[in-house]
PDB file of C-alpha atoms in Angstrom:
ATOM      1  CA  UNK A   1       9.805   1.321   5.564  1.00 92.00           C
ATOM      2  CA  UNK A   2       8.708  -1.174   8.215  1.00 96.00           C
ATOM      3  CA  UNK A   3      10.625  -3.966   6.487  1.00 98.00           C
ATOM      4  CA  UNK A   4      13.847  -1.934   6.374  1.00 97.00           C
ATOM      5  CA  UNK A   5      13.427  -0.964  10.022  1.00 98.00           C
ATOM      6  CA  UNK A   6      12.757  -4.557  11.133  1.00 98.00           C
ATOM      7  CA  UNK A   7      15.842  -5.759   9.247  1.00 98.00           C
ATOM      8  CA  UNK A   8      18.072  -3.019  10.688  1.00 97.00           C
ATOM      9  CA  UNK A   9      16.734  -3.193  14.258  1.00 98.00           C
ATOM     10  CA  UNK A  10      15.711  -6.788  14.995  1.00 97.00           C
ATOM     11  CA  UNK A  11      16.011  -6.139  18.732  1.00 97.00           C
ATOM     12  CA  UNK A  12      13.248  -3.515  18.533  1.00 97.00           C
ATOM     13  CA  UNK A  13      10.708  -5.434  16.425  1.00 97.00           C
ATOM     14  CA  UNK A  14       9.050  -8.475  17.967  1.00 97.00           C
ATOM     15  CA  UNK A  15       6.334  -8.899  15.304  1.00 97.00           C
ATOM     16  CA  UNK A  16       5.639  -7.341  11.951  1.00 98.00           C
ATOM     17  CA  UNK A  17       2.274  -6.816  10.245  1.00 98.00           C
ATOM     18  CA  UNK A  18       2.288  -5.804   6.578  1.00 98.00           C
ATOM     19  CA  UNK A  19      -0.908  -4.868   4.753  1.00 98.00           C
ATOM     20  CA  UNK A  20      -0.994  -4.364   0.998  1.00 97.00           C
ATOM     21  CA  UNK A  21       2.792  -4.090   1.055  1.00 98.00           C
ATOM     22  CA  UNK A  22       5.452  -4.692  -1.587  1.00 97.00           C
ATOM     23  CA  UNK A  23       9.213  -5.116  -1.799  1.00 98.00           C
ATOM     24  CA  UNK A  24       9.683  -2.934  -4.885  1.00 96.00           C
ATOM     25  CA  UNK A  25       7.920   0.307  -5.719  1.00 95.00           C
ATOM     26  CA  UNK A  26       6.216   0.967  -9.042  1.00 91.00           C
ATOM     27  CA  UNK A  27       9.191   2.858 -10.433  1.00 90.00           C
ATOM     28  CA  UNK A  28      11.673   0.113  -9.540  1.00 93.00           C
ATOM     29  CA  UNK A  29       9.564  -2.774 -10.835  1.00 90.00           C
ATOM     30  CA  UNK A  30       8.497  -0.967 -14.034  1.00 87.00           C
ATOM     31  CA  UNK A  31       9.625  -2.845 -17.117  1.00 87.00           C
ATOM     32  CA  UNK A  32       9.247  -1.242 -20.518  1.00 88.00           C
ATOM     33  CA  UNK A  33       8.095   2.191 -21.582  1.00 91.00           C
ATOM     34  CA  UNK A  34       4.404   1.653 -20.831  1.00 89.00           C
ATOM     35  CA  UNK A  35       5.003   0.609 -17.208  1.00 84.00           C
ATOM     36  CA  UNK A  36       7.478   3.463 -16.681  1.00 86.00           C
ATOM     37  CA  UNK A  37       4.917   5.952 -18.048  1.00 89.00           C
ATOM     38  CA  UNK A  38       2.231   4.508 -15.765  1.00 84.00           C
ATOM     39  CA  UNK A  39       4.547   4.851 -12.747  1.00 82.00           C
ATOM     40  CA  UNK A  40       5.340   8.467 -13.705  1.00 87.00           C
ATOM     41  CA  UNK A  41       1.637   9.241 -14.146  1.00 87.00           C
ATOM     42  CA  UNK A  42       1.054   9.115 -10.363  1.00 84.00           C
ATOM     43  CA  UNK A  43       3.583  11.897  -9.922  1.00 88.00           C
ATOM     44  CA  UNK A  44       2.085  13.985 -12.723  1.00 89.00           C
ATOM     45  CA  UNK A  45      -1.441  13.580 -11.315  1.00 87.00           C
ATOM     46  CA  UNK A  46      -0.255  14.713  -7.896  1.00 88.00           C
ATOM     47  CA  UNK A  47       1.746  17.633  -9.333  1.00 88.00           C
ATOM     48  CA  UNK A  48      -1.125  18.913 -11.434  1.00 87.00           C
ATOM     49  CA  UNK A  49      -4.212  18.081  -9.437  1.00 86.00           C
ATOM     50  CA  UNK A  50      -3.519  17.529  -5.737  1.00 85.00           C
ATOM     51  CA  UNK A  51      -4.137  21.100  -4.641  1.00 84.00           C
ATOM     52  CA  UNK A  52      -7.118  21.819  -6.920  1.00 84.00           C
ATOM     53  CA  UNK A  53     -10.649  22.234  -5.678  1.00 84.00           C
ATOM     54  CA  UNK A  54     -11.797  19.857  -8.421  1.00 84.00           C
ATOM     55  CA  UNK A  55     -11.386  16.301  -7.043  1.00 84.00           C
ATOM     56  CA  UNK A  56     -11.095  14.661 -10.489  1.00 86.00           C
ATOM     57  CA  UNK A  57      -7.316  14.149 -10.298  1.00 84.00           C
ATOM     58  CA  UNK A  58      -7.418  12.720  -6.762  1.00 85.00           C
ATOM     59  CA  UNK A  59     -10.302  10.433  -7.717  1.00 89.00           C
ATOM     60  CA  UNK A  60      -7.841   8.416  -9.776  1.00 89.00           C
ATOM     61  CA  UNK A  61      -6.198   7.487  -6.477  1.00 90.00           C
ATOM     62  CA  UNK A  62      -9.589   6.796  -4.858  1.00 92.00           C
ATOM     63  CA  UNK A  63     -10.442   4.462  -7.750  1.00 93.00           C
ATOM     64  CA  UNK A  64      -7.210   2.548  -7.182  1.00 93.00           C
ATOM     65  CA  UNK A  65      -7.312   2.466  -3.374  1.00 95.00           C
ATOM     66  CA  UNK A  66     -11.096   1.974  -2.943  1.00 97.00           C
ATOM     67  CA  UNK A  67     -12.577   0.646  -6.205  1.00 96.00           C
ATOM     68  CA  UNK A  68     -15.518  -0.868  -4.322  1.00 96.00           C
ATOM     69  CA  UNK A  69     -15.915   2.106  -2.001  1.00 95.00           C
ATOM     70  CA  UNK A  70     -19.104   4.106  -1.865  1.00 93.00           C
ATOM     71  CA  UNK A  71     -19.393   7.706  -3.059  1.00 92.00           C
ATOM     72  CA  UNK A  72     -19.021   8.798   0.549  1.00 93.00           C
ATOM     73  CA  UNK A  73     -15.868   6.637   0.921  1.00 95.00           C
ATOM     74  CA  UNK A  74     -14.404   8.335  -2.147  1.00 93.00           C
ATOM     75  CA  UNK A  75     -15.371  11.798  -0.888  1.00 92.00           C
ATOM     76  CA  UNK A  76     -13.833  11.073   2.523  1.00 93.00           C
ATOM     77  CA  UNK A  77     -10.662   9.735   0.872  1.00 92.00           C
ATOM     78  CA  UNK A  78     -10.483  12.829  -1.327  1.00 90.00           C
ATOM     79  CA  UNK A  79     -10.759  15.109   1.697  1.00 90.00           C
ATOM     80  CA  UNK A  80      -8.182  13.039   3.588  1.00 90.00           C
ATOM     81  CA  UNK A  81      -5.727  13.435   0.711  1.00 88.00           C
ATOM     82  CA  UNK A  82      -6.142  17.216   0.628  1.00 86.00           C
ATOM     83  CA  UNK A  83      -6.042  17.701   4.412  1.00 88.00           C
ATOM     84  CA  UNK A  84      -3.047  15.513   5.175  1.00 90.00           C
ATOM     85  CA  UNK A  85      -0.411  16.832   2.804  1.00 89.00           C
ATOM     86  CA  UNK A  86       0.507  19.505   0.308  1.00 90.00           C
ATOM     87  CA  UNK A  87       0.882  18.818  -3.415  1.00 88.00           C
ATOM     88  CA  UNK A  88       4.674  19.035  -3.051  1.00 91.00           C
ATOM     89  CA  UNK A  89       4.704  16.496  -0.215  1.00 93.00           C
ATOM     90  CA  UNK A  90       2.323  14.218  -2.121  1.00 90.00           C
ATOM     91  CA  UNK A  91       4.760  14.150  -5.039  1.00 91.00           C
ATOM     92  CA  UNK A  92       7.689  13.486  -2.666  1.00 93.00           C
ATOM     93  CA  UNK A  93       5.756  10.740  -0.889  1.00 91.00           C
ATOM     94  CA  UNK A  94       4.706   9.027  -4.133  1.00 91.00           C
ATOM     95  CA  UNK A  95       8.223   9.368  -5.530  1.00 93.00           C
ATOM     96  CA  UNK A  96       9.833   7.806  -2.451  1.00 94.00           C
ATOM     97  CA  UNK A  97       7.414   4.891  -2.412  1.00 92.00           C
ATOM     98  CA  UNK A  98       7.880   4.329  -6.161  1.00 93.00           C
ATOM     99  CA  UNK A  99      11.642   4.022  -5.581  1.00 94.00           C
ATOM    100  CA  UNK A 100      11.525   1.580  -2.652  1.00 95.00           C
ATOM    101  CA  UNK A 101      13.481  -1.636  -3.030  1.00 97.00           C
ATOM    102  CA  UNK A 102      13.619  -3.682   0.162  1.00 98.00           C
ATOM    103  CA  UNK A 103      14.087  -7.141  -1.365  1.00 98.00           C
ATOM    104  CA  UNK A 104      17.412  -7.728   0.367  1.00 98.00           C
ATOM    105  CA  UNK A 105      16.154  -6.245   3.650  1.00 98.00           C
ATOM    106  CA  UNK A 106      13.076  -8.501   3.517  1.00 98.00           C
ATOM    107  CA  UNK A 107      15.367 -11.545   3.415  1.00 98.00           C
ATOM    108  CA  UNK A 108      16.945 -10.361   6.690  1.00 98.00           C
ATOM    109  CA  UNK A 109      13.682 -10.043   8.659  1.00 98.00           C
ATOM    110  CA  UNK A 110      13.607 -12.705  11.375  1.00 96.00           C
ATOM    111  CA  UNK A 111      10.598 -11.759  13.502  1.00 98.00           C
ATOM    112  CA  UNK A 112       7.185 -13.393  13.058  1.00 98.00           C
ATOM    113  CA  UNK A 113       5.551 -11.612  10.118  1.00 98.00           C
ATOM    114  CA  UNK A 114       1.919 -11.485   9.058  1.00 98.00           C
ATOM    115  CA  UNK A 115       1.311 -10.311   5.495  1.00 98.00           C
ATOM    116  CA  UNK A 116      -2.255  -9.447   4.543  1.00 98.00           C
ATOM    117  CA  UNK A 117      -3.166  -8.538   1.014  1.00 98.00           C
ATOM    118  CA  UNK A 118      -6.410  -8.036  -0.856  1.00 98.00           C
ATOM    119  CA  UNK A 119      -6.808 -10.715  -3.489  1.00 98.00           C
ATOM    120  CA  UNK A 120      -7.865  -8.255  -6.206  1.00 98.00           C
ATOM    121  CA  UNK A 121      -6.041  -5.149  -4.988  1.00 97.00           C
ATOM    122  CA  UNK A 122      -6.171  -2.546  -7.780  1.00 92.00           C
ATOM    123  CA  UNK A 123      -3.308  -0.452  -6.404  1.00 93.00           C
ATOM    124  CA  UNK A 124      -0.821  -3.186  -5.442  1.00 95.00           C
ATOM    125  CA  UNK A 125      -1.597  -6.521  -7.126  1.00 95.00           C
ATOM    126  CA  UNK A 126      -1.599  -9.674  -5.006  1.00 98.00           C
ATOM    127  CA  UNK A 127       1.547 -11.007  -6.681  1.00 97.00           C
ATOM    128  CA  UNK A 128       3.579  -8.413  -4.764  1.00 97.00           C
ATOM    129  CA  UNK A 129       2.240  -9.671  -1.438  1.00 98.00           C
ATOM    130  CA  UNK A 130       3.110 -13.199  -2.551  1.00 98.00           C
ATOM    131  CA  UNK A 131       6.629 -12.033  -3.421  1.00 98.00           C
ATOM    132  CA  UNK A 132       7.029 -10.582   0.077  1.00 97.00           C
ATOM    133  CA  UNK A 133       5.883 -13.850   1.620  1.00 98.00           C
ATOM    134  CA  UNK A 134       8.589 -15.655  -0.365  1.00 98.00           C
ATOM    135  CA  UNK A 135      11.265 -13.156   0.697  1.00 98.00           C
ATOM    136  CA  UNK A 136      10.475 -13.094   4.438  1.00 98.00           C
ATOM    137  CA  UNK A 137      11.339 -16.468   5.931  1.00 97.00           C
ATOM    138  CA  UNK A 138       8.545 -17.976   7.981  1.00 96.00           C
ATOM    139  CA  UNK A 139       6.034 -15.248   7.169  1.00 98.00           C
ATOM    140  CA  UNK A 140       2.347 -16.013   6.797  1.00 98.00           C
ATOM    141  CA  UNK A 141       0.304 -14.578   3.935  1.00 98.00           C
ATOM    142  CA  UNK A 142      -3.433 -14.047   4.355  1.00 98.00           C
ATOM    143  CA  UNK A 143      -5.359 -13.428   1.151  1.00 98.00           C
ATOM    144  CA  UNK A 144      -8.313 -11.121   1.798  1.00 98.00           C
ATOM    145  CA  UNK A 145     -11.446 -11.324  -0.345  1.00 98.00           C
ATOM    146  CA  UNK A 146     -11.472  -7.691  -1.475  1.00 98.00           C
ATOM    147  CA  UNK A 147     -10.780  -5.470  -4.453  1.00 97.00           C
ATOM    148  CA  UNK A 148      -9.797  -2.571  -2.187  1.00 97.00           C
ATOM    149  CA  UNK A 149      -6.264  -1.629  -1.209  1.00 97.00           C
ATOM    150  CA  UNK A 150      -7.744   0.140   1.815  1.00 96.00           C
ATOM    151  CA  UNK A 151     -10.395  -2.039   3.413  1.00 97.00           C
ATOM    152  CA  UNK A 152     -13.680  -0.539   4.499  1.00 95.00           C
ATOM    153  CA  UNK A 153     -15.353  -1.497   7.774  1.00 94.00           C
ATOM    154  CA  UNK A 154     -18.475  -2.727   5.961  1.00 95.00           C
ATOM    155  CA  UNK A 155     -16.825  -5.362   3.777  1.00 96.00           C
ATOM    156  CA  UNK A 156     -16.430  -8.967   5.033  1.00 97.00           C
ATOM    157  CA  UNK A 157     -12.635  -8.832   4.556  1.00 98.00           C
ATOM    158  CA  UNK A 158     -12.465  -6.257   7.375  1.00 98.00           C
ATOM    159  CA  UNK A 159     -13.631  -8.858   9.943  1.00 98.00           C
ATOM    160  CA  UNK A 160     -11.013 -11.324   8.691  1.00 98.00           C
ATOM    161  CA  UNK A 161      -8.358  -8.592   8.782  1.00 98.00           C
ATOM    162  CA  UNK A 162      -9.079  -7.572  12.391  1.00 98.00           C
ATOM    163  CA  UNK A 163      -9.361 -11.170  13.609  1.00 98.00           C
ATOM    164  CA  UNK A 164      -6.051 -12.132  11.975  1.00 98.00           C
ATOM    165  CA  UNK A 165      -4.304  -9.200  13.627  1.00 98.00           C
ATOM    166  CA  UNK A 166      -5.856 -10.006  17.027  1.00 98.00           C
ATOM    167  CA  UNK A 167      -4.766 -13.623  16.743  1.00 97.00           C
ATOM    168  CA  UNK A 168      -1.260 -12.721  15.528  1.00 98.00           C
ATOM    169  CA  UNK A 169      -0.635 -10.173  18.288  1.00 96.00           C
ATOM    170  CA  UNK A 170      -2.169 -12.223  21.115  1.00 95.00           C
ATOM    171  CA  UNK A 171       0.304 -13.080  23.853  1.00 83.00           C
TER     172      UNK A 171
END
C-alpha cells in the first residue's frame, strides 16, 4: 500500500521505509497447484479458526511471523490477532494482501527508500525484499539477521533495525 501511495503521490512522500515487504502477494506470485493451495490455506485458516477460543489455527500465523518468538510472544501475537479484527476482516485483509501487485508502481517510486528484510523470514522470504530493491531505483536493502517477520525487541536485529531507521530519517 505504501509503495502504491508513494508512486501516486510523490509530492507527499519524502522518504519510504519498507519492512518485510513485497511487490506481489502470495496469490499473485503463486505458480502451480501446490503454491496456489498454500496461498488459499491462509484464507481457510482465518475463515475456520480466527474467531475460535482455541488458538491452534492462529498459531500457524505466529509460527510464520515469529518462528523464534517465545511462548509469551506467541500468546501476545495470538491475542493481538483476536483483538484487532474479526474473522471476516481477517479473511478480507489476507485476501487483499495476497492479491497485491505493485511491481509497476515500485518502478515509479522516486523518493529515498530503505528496505529492511529478515534474512530468513518465514512469512515473506528474503528474495521478495531483494526484488523490491531491484524495482525501486536507488533504494537501499538492509538484510537483518533474523528468522522472524516481526522482529522482537530482544533479538540483535532489532538494534540494527532501529539504528538504520534513525540514520535514514535523520535530517
